[in-house]
mmCIF file of C-alpha atoms in Angstrom:
data_model
loop_
_atom_site.group_PDB
_atom_site.id
_atom_site.type_symbol
_atom_site.label_atom_id
_atom_site.label_comp_id
_atom_site.label_asym_id
_atom_site.label_seq_id
_atom_site.Cartn_x
_atom_site.Cartn_y
_atom_site.Cartn_z
ATOM 1 C CA MET A 71 125.168 19.319 -14.466
ATOM 2 C CA ALA A 72 128.291 21.879 -14.047
ATOM 3 C CA GLY A 73 128.761 21.384 -17.728
ATOM 4 C CA ILE A 74 125.600 22.361 -18.928
ATOM 5 C CA ALA A 75 125.572 25.329 -16.552
ATOM 6 C CA LEU A 76 129.147 26.610 -17.910
ATOM 7 C CA ARG A 77 127.624 26.149 -21.748
ATOM 8 C CA ARG A 78 124.723 27.801 -21.172
ATOM 9 C CA PRO A 79 124.980 30.211 -18.145
ATOM 10 C CA TRP A 80 121.544 31.533 -18.352
ATOM 11 C CA ILE A 81 120.251 28.209 -17.082
ATOM 12 C CA LEU A 82 122.136 28.328 -13.646
ATOM 13 C CA PRO A 83 119.204 30.249 -11.906
ATOM 14 C CA HIS A 84 116.899 27.621 -12.995
ATOM 15 C CA LEU A 85 119.268 24.720 -12.251
ATOM 16 C CA LEU A 86 119.694 26.138 -8.597
ATOM 17 C CA GLY A 87 115.758 26.421 -8.504
ATOM 18 C CA ALA A 88 115.283 23.050 -9.385
ATOM 19 C CA ALA A 89 117.906 21.535 -7.000
ATOM 20 C CA TRP A 90 116.148 23.512 -4.411
ATOM 21 C CA ALA A 91 112.693 22.615 -5.014
ATOM 22 C CA MET A 92 113.749 18.891 -5.179
ATOM 23 C CA ARG A 93 116.305 19.016 -2.050
ATOM 24 C CA ALA A 94 115.917 16.260 0.516
ATOM 25 C CA ARG A 95 114.093 17.072 3.811
ATOM 26 C CA ARG A 96 116.476 17.756 6.701
ATOM 27 C CA TRP A 97 119.345 17.957 4.213
ATOM 28 C CA TYR A 98 121.161 20.580 6.935
ATOM 29 C CA ALA A 99 121.305 17.371 9.224
ATOM 30 C CA ARG A 100 123.228 15.102 7.276
ATOM 31 C CA ALA A 101 126.638 15.222 5.415
ATOM 32 C CA PRO A 102 127.551 16.837 2.914
ATOM 33 C CA PHE A 103 125.312 19.290 3.926
ATOM 34 C CA LEU A 104 123.922 20.299 0.618
ATOM 35 C CA PRO A 105 120.355 20.738 -0.461
ATOM 36 C CA LEU A 106 120.378 18.096 -3.073
ATOM 37 C CA PRO A 107 117.681 15.414 -3.980
ATOM 38 C CA PRO A 108 117.654 12.130 -2.574
ATOM 39 C CA ARG A 109 119.360 9.610 -5.119
ATOM 40 C CA SER A 110 116.380 7.445 -5.041
ATOM 41 C CA TYR A 111 114.499 10.240 -6.128
ATOM 42 C CA ILE A 112 116.680 11.068 -9.092
ATOM 43 C CA ASP A 113 116.580 7.121 -9.864
ATOM 44 C CA TRP A 114 113.046 7.340 -9.890
ATOM 45 C CA ARG A 115 112.712 10.119 -12.190
ATOM 46 C CA MET A 116 115.317 8.504 -14.520
ATOM 47 C CA GLU A 117 113.582 5.139 -14.514
ATOM 48 C CA THR A 118 110.210 6.612 -15.120
ATOM 49 C CA ALA A 119 111.431 8.954 -18.175
ATOM 50 C CA TYR A 120 113.844 6.763 -19.663
ATOM 51 C CA GLY A 121 113.203 2.972 -18.653
ATOM 52 C CA ASP A 122 116.577 2.927 -16.893
ATOM 53 C CA ALA A 123 117.614 4.716 -13.560
ATOM 54 C CA SER A 124 121.334 4.828 -14.934
ATOM 55 C CA ALA A 125 120.346 7.019 -17.868
ATOM 56 C CA THR A 126 121.729 10.304 -18.503
ATOM 57 C CA PRO A 127 119.452 12.581 -20.356
ATOM 58 C CA PRO A 128 120.668 14.585 -23.109
ATOM 59 C CA ALA A 129 122.051 18.283 -22.263
ATOM 60 C CA SER A 130 119.287 19.925 -24.374
ATOM 61 C CA GLU A 131 116.485 17.597 -22.929
ATOM 62 C CA PHE A 132 117.646 18.669 -19.337
ATOM 63 C CA ALA A 133 117.793 22.456 -20.178
ATOM 64 C CA ARG A 134 114.307 22.302 -21.597
ATOM 65 C CA TYR A 135 113.192 20.170 -18.643
ATOM 66 C CA LEU A 136 114.768 22.931 -16.310
ATOM 67 C CA ALA A 137 113.219 25.942 -17.963
ATOM 68 C CA TRP A 138 109.799 24.322 -17.979
ATOM 69 C CA SER A 139 109.888 23.536 -13.828
ATOM 70 C CA ALA A 140 111.268 26.940 -13.523
ATOM 71 C CA ARG A 141 108.061 28.127 -15.320
ATOM 72 C CA MET A 142 105.881 25.682 -13.571
ATOM 73 C CA ARG A 143 107.098 27.180 -9.822
ATOM 74 C CA ARG A 144 106.240 30.530 -11.246
ATOM 75 C CA LEU A 145 102.729 29.672 -12.441
ATOM 76 C CA MET A 146 102.132 27.629 -8.839
ATOM 77 C CA ARG A 147 103.162 31.063 -6.974
ATOM 78 C CA ARG A 148 100.349 33.365 -8.990
ATOM 79 C CA PRO A 149 97.363 33.944 -7.034
ATOM 80 C CA ALA A 150 94.211 32.323 -8.521
ATOM 81 C CA ASP A 151 91.909 34.359 -10.799
ATOM 82 C CA ASP A 152 88.806 34.392 -8.776
#
């Protein structure tokens, strides 16, 4: 993930936003005290997307996913038009 942020610095806010949105519950109560998603969640995402929990998505696909998830979080914050 650090490599993609170095090659595409514009993606860093999206990367941080996605990490925060997927953080484990009570992350502050367990070492290493970082708001990271649970390993089981990442494995499930890779299994459903690629058929293999140990798969590594291509950098371009990962960047597209981060941009998409940022757009979706923005849209979810908008008030509904009544």
